[in-house]
XYZ file of N, CA, C and O in Angstrom:
528
model
N 68.995 63.093 74.176
C 70.246 64.413 73.432
C 70.347 64.181 72.309
O 69.881 63.196 71.375
N 70.333 65.506 71.508
C 70.170 65.574 70.361
C 71.069 66.117 69.542
O 71.943 66.622 70.498
N 71.530 65.554 68.341
C 72.757 66.101 67.709
C 73.015 67.317 67.480
O 72.020 68.236 67.492
N 74.097 68.422 67.737
C 73.726 70.009 67.465
C 73.872 69.884 65.721
O 74.660 69.629 64.726
N 72.869 70.893 65.356
C 72.583 71.421 64.540
C 71.725 70.396 63.101
O 71.152 70.492 61.931
N 71.138 69.441 64.191
C 69.954 68.214 63.400
C 68.738 69.230 63.597
O 68.409 69.621 64.433
N 68.317 68.920 62.133
C 66.776 69.733 62.270
C 65.291 68.476 61.947
O 65.814 67.473 61.414
N 64.823 68.839 63.520
C 63.897 67.863 63.225
C 62.504 68.058 62.354
O 62.389 69.160 62.065
N 62.580 66.870 61.262
C 61.324 67.176 60.483
C 59.975 65.617 60.893
O 60.484 64.876 61.500
N 58.960 66.104 60.164
C 57.718 65.657 60.570
C 57.656 64.388 59.678
O 58.474 64.129 58.366
N 57.353 63.424 59.977
C 57.411 61.991 59.368
C 56.515 62.505 58.294
O 55.533 62.926 58.306
N 56.796 61.711 56.865
C 55.793 61.689 55.706
C 54.550 61.532 56.165
O 54.141 60.423 57.227
N 53.603 61.787 55.404
C 51.668 61.553 55.328
C 51.778 60.449 54.747
O 52.668 59.678 54.239
N 50.547 59.728 54.846
C 49.969 58.554 54.541
C 50.557 58.345 53.168
O 50.502 57.584 52.824
N 49.802 59.609 52.407
C 49.798 59.688 50.387
C 51.288 59.696 50.281
O 51.797 58.770 49.263
N 52.514 60.107 51.167
C 53.695 60.199 50.533
C 54.109 58.593 50.779
O 55.320 58.161 50.213
N 53.743 58.342 52.173
C 54.001 56.821 52.453
C 53.911 55.761 51.506
O 54.347 54.826 51.108
N 52.841 56.405 50.716
C 51.873 54.909 49.962
C 52.657 55.187 48.482
O 53.009 54.224 48.057
N 53.058 56.622 48.266
C 54.058 56.526 47.010
C 55.041 55.764 47.717
O 55.729 55.891 45.808
N 55.961 56.381 48.129
C 57.162 55.454 48.534
C 57.066 54.348 48.033
O 57.699 53.749 47.631
N 56.329 53.607 48.888
C 55.995 51.980 48.627
C 55.952 51.550 47.656
O 56.569 50.886 47.083
N 54.969 52.140 46.954
C 54.577 52.373 45.507
C 56.098 52.113 44.536
O 56.244 51.010 43.447
N 56.581 53.192 44.621
C 57.971 52.958 43.863
C 58.830 52.257 44.382
O 59.366 51.972 43.121
N 59.218 51.924 45.404
C 59.908 50.963 45.744
C 59.395 49.540 45.670
O 60.536 48.626 44.727
N 58.344 48.739 45.395
C 57.976 47.777 44.729
C 58.138 48.104 43.275
O 58.514 46.920 42.844
N 57.707 48.882 42.506
C 57.997 49.015 41.415
C 59.577 48.927 40.905
O 59.852 47.861 39.834
N 60.337 49.718 41.401
C 61.794 49.492 41.086
C 62.386 48.595 41.987
O 63.225 47.512 40.518
N 61.852 47.713 42.408
C 62.081 46.507 43.004
C 62.071 45.425 41.945
O 62.669 44.345 42.117
N 60.593 45.661 41.224
C 60.240 44.457 40.447
C 60.919 44.891 39.190
O 61.666 43.143 38.830
N 61.132 45.661 38.559
C 62.218 45.841 37.433
C 63.882 45.769 37.605
O 64.427 44.916 36.633
N 64.726 45.496 38.625
C 65.587 45.197 39.197
C 65.456 43.847 39.231
O 66.105 42.984 38.751
N 63.990 42.819 40.038
C 64.509 41.384 39.871
C 64.640 40.821 38.235
O 64.843 39.839 38.065
N 63.367 41.658 37.332
C 63.428 41.282 35.991
C 64.391 41.571 35.653
O 65.090 40.426 34.533
N 65.253 42.376 36.021
C 67.091 42.467 34.749
C 67.943 41.562 35.546
O 68.442 40.841 34.805
N 67.471 41.004 36.553
C 68.223 40.281 37.265
C 68.308 38.798 36.740
O 69.173 37.946 36.169
N 66.777 38.425 36.669
C 66.371 37.370 35.932
C 66.759 37.182 34.593
O 67.276 35.906 34.245
N 66.692 38.221 33.907
C 67.147 38.416 32.390
C 68.431 37.988 31.938
O 68.799 37.775 31.080
N 69.366 38.247 33.338
C 70.756 38.467 32.918
C 71.258 37.045 33.345
O 72.098 36.620 32.577
N 70.349 36.273 34.237
C 70.337 34.949 34.196
C 70.568 33.750 33.683
O 70.760 32.910 33.027
N 69.253 33.979 32.425
C 68.118 33.279 31.572
C 68.664 33.346 30.429
O 68.496 32.391 29.729
N 68.445 34.710 29.952
C 68.927 34.832 28.536
C 70.001 34.315 27.678
O 70.942 33.999 28.604
N 70.109 33.928 26.745
C 71.318 32.784 26.108
C 72.209 33.819 25.096
O 73.433 33.286 25.374
N 72.120 35.199 25.183
C 73.382 35.720 24.587
C 73.880 37.393 25.322
O 72.654 37.877 25.899
N 74.959 37.860 24.626
C 75.158 39.148 25.715
C 74.347 40.199 25.324
O 73.795 40.788 25.814
N 73.660 40.282 24.062
C 72.655 41.099 23.451
C 71.586 41.171 24.298
O 70.822 42.233 24.829
N 70.524 39.988 24.423
C 69.819 39.559 25.368
C 69.798 40.103 26.509
O 69.090 40.931 27.267
N 71.240 39.301 27.117
C 71.005 40.309 28.418
C 70.960 41.841 28.691
O 70.976 41.835 29.795
N 72.385 42.145 28.083
C 72.203 43.590 27.530
C 71.141 44.187 27.812
O 70.630 45.192 28.375
N 69.991 43.846 26.944
C 68.674 44.452 27.141
C 68.231 44.358 28.391
O 67.552 45.472 28.578
N 68.119 43.333 28.914
C 67.335 42.667 29.788
C 67.692 43.556 31.291
O 66.986 44.107 31.818
N 69.281 44.007 31.133
C 69.946 44.779 32.332
C 69.775 46.114 32.118
O 69.561 46.731 32.685
N 70.051 46.437 30.912
C 70.116 48.144 30.543
C 68.624 48.773 31.086
O 68.167 49.648 31.601
N 67.742 47.863 30.214
C 66.542 48.415 30.567
C 65.826 48.684 31.758
O 64.833 49.140 32.369
N 65.885 47.157 32.425
C 65.060 47.067 33.607
C 65.587 47.648 34.803
O 64.828 47.888 35.582
N 66.644 47.827 34.476
C 67.714 48.259 35.813
C 67.369 49.593 36.353
O 67.658 50.118 37.019
N 67.567 50.067 34.581
C 67.328 51.428 35.012
C 65.857 51.993 35.404
O 66.135 52.836 35.991
N 65.129 51.303 35.035
C 63.770 52.002 35.429
C 63.854 50.893 36.973
O 63.327 52.383 37.813
N 64.403 50.057 37.188
C 64.724 49.655 38.966
C 65.088 50.916 39.727
O 64.502 50.977 41.011
N 66.522 50.882 39.259
C 66.920 52.059 39.960
C 66.605 53.076 40.315
O 66.587 54.347 41.316
N 65.772 53.753 39.009
C 65.162 55.069 38.732
C 63.991 55.046 39.744
O 63.448 56.627 40.401
N 63.199 53.841 39.746
C 61.884 53.945 40.769
C 62.236 54.083 42.007
O 61.491 54.706 43.075
N 63.351 53.579 42.967
C 64.022 53.591 43.874
C 64.290 55.136 44.216
O 63.750 55.664 45.415
N 65.207 55.537 43.397
C 65.927 56.825 43.123
C 64.397 57.991 43.508
O 64.409 59.116 44.378
N 63.358 57.538 43.044
C 62.409 58.688 42.630
C 61.422 58.271 44.309
O 60.966 59.431 44.655
N 61.539 57.381 44.390
C 61.046 56.883 46.055
C 61.820 58.056 47.226
O 61.052 58.116 48.070
N 63.451 57.808 46.972
C 63.825 58.587 47.857
C 63.494 60.060 47.605
O 63.394 60.747 48.478
N 63.402 60.424 46.487
C 63.269 61.848 46.193
C 61.540 62.291 47.180
O 61.347 63.227 47.672
N 60.588 61.537 46.703
C 59.316 61.400 47.167
C 59.504 61.613 49.029
O 58.315 62.142 49.515
N 60.467 60.823 49.370
C 60.356 60.586 50.848
C 61.251 62.082 51.385
O 60.817 62.347 52.515
N 62.203 61.979 50.827
C 63.229 63.367 51.217
C 62.949 64.828 51.143
O 63.020 65.847 51.269
N 62.217 64.815 49.600
C 61.339 66.171 49.157
C 62.384 66.944 48.254
O 63.949 66.073 48.032
N 62.007 67.778 47.519
C 63.152 68.255 46.414
C 64.220 69.234 46.812
O 65.033 69.021 46.387
N 64.555 69.222 47.927
C 65.857 69.943 48.283
C 66.826 68.633 49.239
O 66.115 67.660 49.529
N 68.262 68.891 49.116
C 69.062 68.162 49.856
C 68.920 67.068 48.955
O 69.429 66.545 47.978
N 68.559 65.509 49.730
C 69.195 64.337 49.641
C 67.900 64.208 48.530
O 67.937 62.713 47.441
N 66.981 64.556 48.524
C 66.023 64.311 47.511
C 66.418 64.988 46.040
O 66.391 64.197 45.240
N 67.329 66.160 45.460
C 68.276 66.292 44.684
C 68.848 65.572 44.146
O 68.978 65.249 42.978
N 69.497 65.094 44.735
C 70.791 64.050 44.763
C 70.111 62.602 43.939
O 70.377 62.189 43.363
N 68.735 62.407 44.436
C 67.878 61.219 43.854
C 67.568 62.202 42.622
O 67.156 60.626 41.360
N 66.993 63.150 42.156
C 66.640 63.360 40.539
C 67.971 63.398 40.185
O 67.840 63.105 38.553
N 68.941 63.964 40.164
C 70.576 63.326 39.649
C 70.443 62.478 39.258
O 71.673 61.773 38.299
N 70.411 61.878 40.554
C 71.084 59.987 40.017
C 70.192 59.597 38.766
O 70.382 58.780 38.160
N 68.787 60.127 38.634
C 67.551 59.840 37.689
C 68.676 60.021 36.682
O 68.324 59.483 35.211
N 68.442 61.317 36.154
C 68.857 62.004 35.246
C 70.140 61.197 34.476
O 70.620 61.037 33.782
N 71.551 61.078 35.369
C 72.675 60.363 35.539
C 72.319 58.828 34.773
O 72.985 58.564 33.932
N 71.162 58.169 35.157
C 71.153 57.057 34.985
C 70.565 56.743 33.546
O 70.909 56.184 32.948
N 69.575 57.588 32.537
C 68.894 58.280 31.607
C 69.901 58.497 30.647
O 69.608 58.014 29.324
N 71.182 59.183 31.155
C 72.181 59.476 30.505
C 73.462 58.596 29.985
O 73.603 58.360 28.950
N 73.211 57.492 30.823
C 74.364 56.744 30.864
C 74.291 55.463 30.452
O 74.883 54.544 29.931
N 73.284 54.666 30.989
C 72.907 53.606 30.744
C 72.632 53.209 29.250
O 72.984 52.259 28.560
N 71.799 54.088 28.573
C 71.878 53.772 27.241
C 72.904 54.074 26.430
O 73.408 52.716 25.362
N 74.093 54.756 26.573
C 75.496 54.880 25.939
C 76.244 53.523 26.637
O 76.768 53.153 25.625
N 76.407 53.372 27.772
C 76.975 52.192 28.306
C 76.562 50.785 27.217
O 77.269 50.017 27.225
N 75.348 50.525 27.311
C 74.952 49.394 26.748
C 74.971 49.684 25.276
O 75.329 48.496 24.809
N 74.946 50.472 24.806
C 75.473 50.893 23.390
C 76.954 50.362 22.960
O 77.102 49.552 22.020
N 77.895 51.086 23.745
C 79.153 50.672 23.679
C 79.386 49.513 23.798
O 80.461 48.802 22.949
N 78.728 48.689 24.700
C 79.056 47.535 24.971
C 79.038 46.550 24.067
O 79.221 45.362 23.363
N 77.348 46.687 23.425
C 76.822 46.197 22.376
C 77.664 45.795 21.115
O 77.813 45.005 20.455
N 78.474 46.890 20.796
C 78.799 47.291 19.601
C 80.638 46.621 19.663
O 81.063 46.069 19.111
N 81.089 46.455 21.180
C 82.226 45.796 21.496
C 82.075 44.445 20.876
O 82.952 44.026 20.505
N 80.976 43.745 21.700
C 80.965 42.188 21.220
C 80.833 42.271 19.731
O 80.610 41.155 19.422
N 79.586 42.964 19.061
C 79.978 42.788 17.925
C 81.126 42.609 17.143
O 81.245 42.272 16.015
N 81.840 44.196 17.353
C 83.360 43.519 16.789
C 84.315 42.657 17.398
O 84.995 42.468 16.259
N 83.944 42.251 18.343
C 84.641 40.974 18.846
C 84.033 39.663 17.976
O 84.746 38.407 18.438
N 82.971 39.823 17.227
C 82.493 38.840 16.488
C 81.171 38.403 16.904
O 81.098 37.231 16.284
N 80.754 38.293 18.500
C 79.641 37.975 18.579
C 78.645 37.863 18.154
O 78.223 38.587 17.719
N 78.255 36.396 17.635
C 77.193 36.486 16.677
C 75.541 36.685 17.506
O 75.567 36.465 18.372
N 75.099 37.079 16.574
C 73.065 37.191 17.031
C 72.515 35.878 16.084
O 73.444 34.733 16.217
N 71.352 35.704 17.265
C 70.642 34.953 16.994
C 70.363 34.654 15.529
O 70.462 35.623 14.831
N 70.204 33.402 15.384
C 69.798 33.046 13.934
C 68.989 33.931 13.278
O 67.804 33.923 13.510
N 69.285 34.537 11.982
C 68.174 35.495 11.347
C 68.594 36.836 11.137
O 67.418 37.430 11.002
N 68.927 37.153 12.500
C 69.343 38.753 12.774
C 70.303 39.263 12.606
O 71.486 38.498 12.415
N 70.357 40.494 11.991
C 71.873 41.046 11.612
C 71.774 42.529 12.046
O 70.883 42.647 12.517
N 72.926 42.892 12.503
C 73.638 44.090 12.540
C 72.805 45.385 11.636
O 72.764 45.100 10.663
N 72.074 46.313 12.452
C 71.720 47.402 11.294
C 72.582 48.319 10.325
O 73.377 48.580 10.604
N 71.990 47.837 8.880
C 72.804 48.659 7.822
C 73.664 47.652 7.594
O 74.929 47.890 6.561
N 74.173 46.325 8.152
C 74.780 45.916 7.252
C 73.900 44.368 6.215
O 73.048 43.957 6.625
N 74.658 43.971 5.278
C 74.236 43.435 4.555
C 74.666 41.907 4.707
O 75.901 41.624 4.890
N 73.364 41.451 4.589
C 74.228 39.461 4.902
C 74.666 38.677 3.791
O 74.726 39.717 2.375
N 75.711 37.829 4.208
C 76.576 37.242 3.046
C 75.508 36.376 2.193
O 75.734 36.045 0.675
N 74.463 35.962 2.958
C 73.786 35.054 1.802
C 72.192 35.711 1.983
O 70.952 35.822 2.508
N 71.822 35.807 0.491
C 70.773 36.643 0.428
C 69.078 35.865 0.787
O 68.920 34.960 0.991
N 68.385 36.461 1.224
C 67.093 35.834 1.916
C 66.066 35.931 0.856
O 66.172 36.678 0.126
N 65.582 34.610 0.735
C 64.663 34.080 -0.076
C 63.341 34.526 0.263
O 63.054 35.036 1.384
N 62.630 35.131 -0.966
C 61.407 35.621 -0.887
C 59.912 34.733 -0.286
O 60.782 33.640 -0.170
N 59.378 35.645 0.529
C 58.334 34.391 1.372
C 57.478 33.393 0.499
O 56.972 32.010 0.555
N 57.577 33.746 -0.690
C 56.675 32.390 -1.950
C 57.618 31.535 -2.265
O 57.018 30.673 -2.820
N 59.052 31.682 -2.128
C 60.214 30.869 -2.380
C 60.558 30.469 -3.955
O 61.133 29.643 -4.231
N 59.759 31.883 -4.874
C 60.109 31.686 -5.851
C 61.306 32.822 -6.082
O 61.396 33.822 -5.215
N 62.131 32.750 -7.198
C 63.140 33.934 -7.108
C 63.046 34.757 -8.200
O 62.282 34.356 -9.127
N 63.050 36.022 -7.589
C 62.581 37.214 -8.625
C 63.856 38.088 -9.090
O 64.785 38.475 -8.295
N 63.911 38.927 -10.147
C 65.278 39.000 -10.801
C 64.582 40.163 -11.079
O 63.750 40.570 -11.469
């Protein structure tokens, strides 16, 4: 018995199946790297970098696999819109979180400063001599 209104589609060919598997593997790799970065890195800035970059690539890889499997219409179009949404919102969200952490006083690693901010203690020249 078939559902009313269902359209029968042919299964994807071997080349499309290989592409789908490759994209899922790449996406899963990046998602795993982002998860490990979230758990292992020392502060909010490093964790933010790991999660925003790696998971954007990971989720995009899996969404592109869905696009390759379903084709350019319907569910495939939703997958492409998902990729566009990820690439527009993830950098913006990451920037907002890093600015909020900076305004809350979360320090960077030693020797790193916020761009455009002047250090309280000037850095010594590499040769150790002071130049005026």
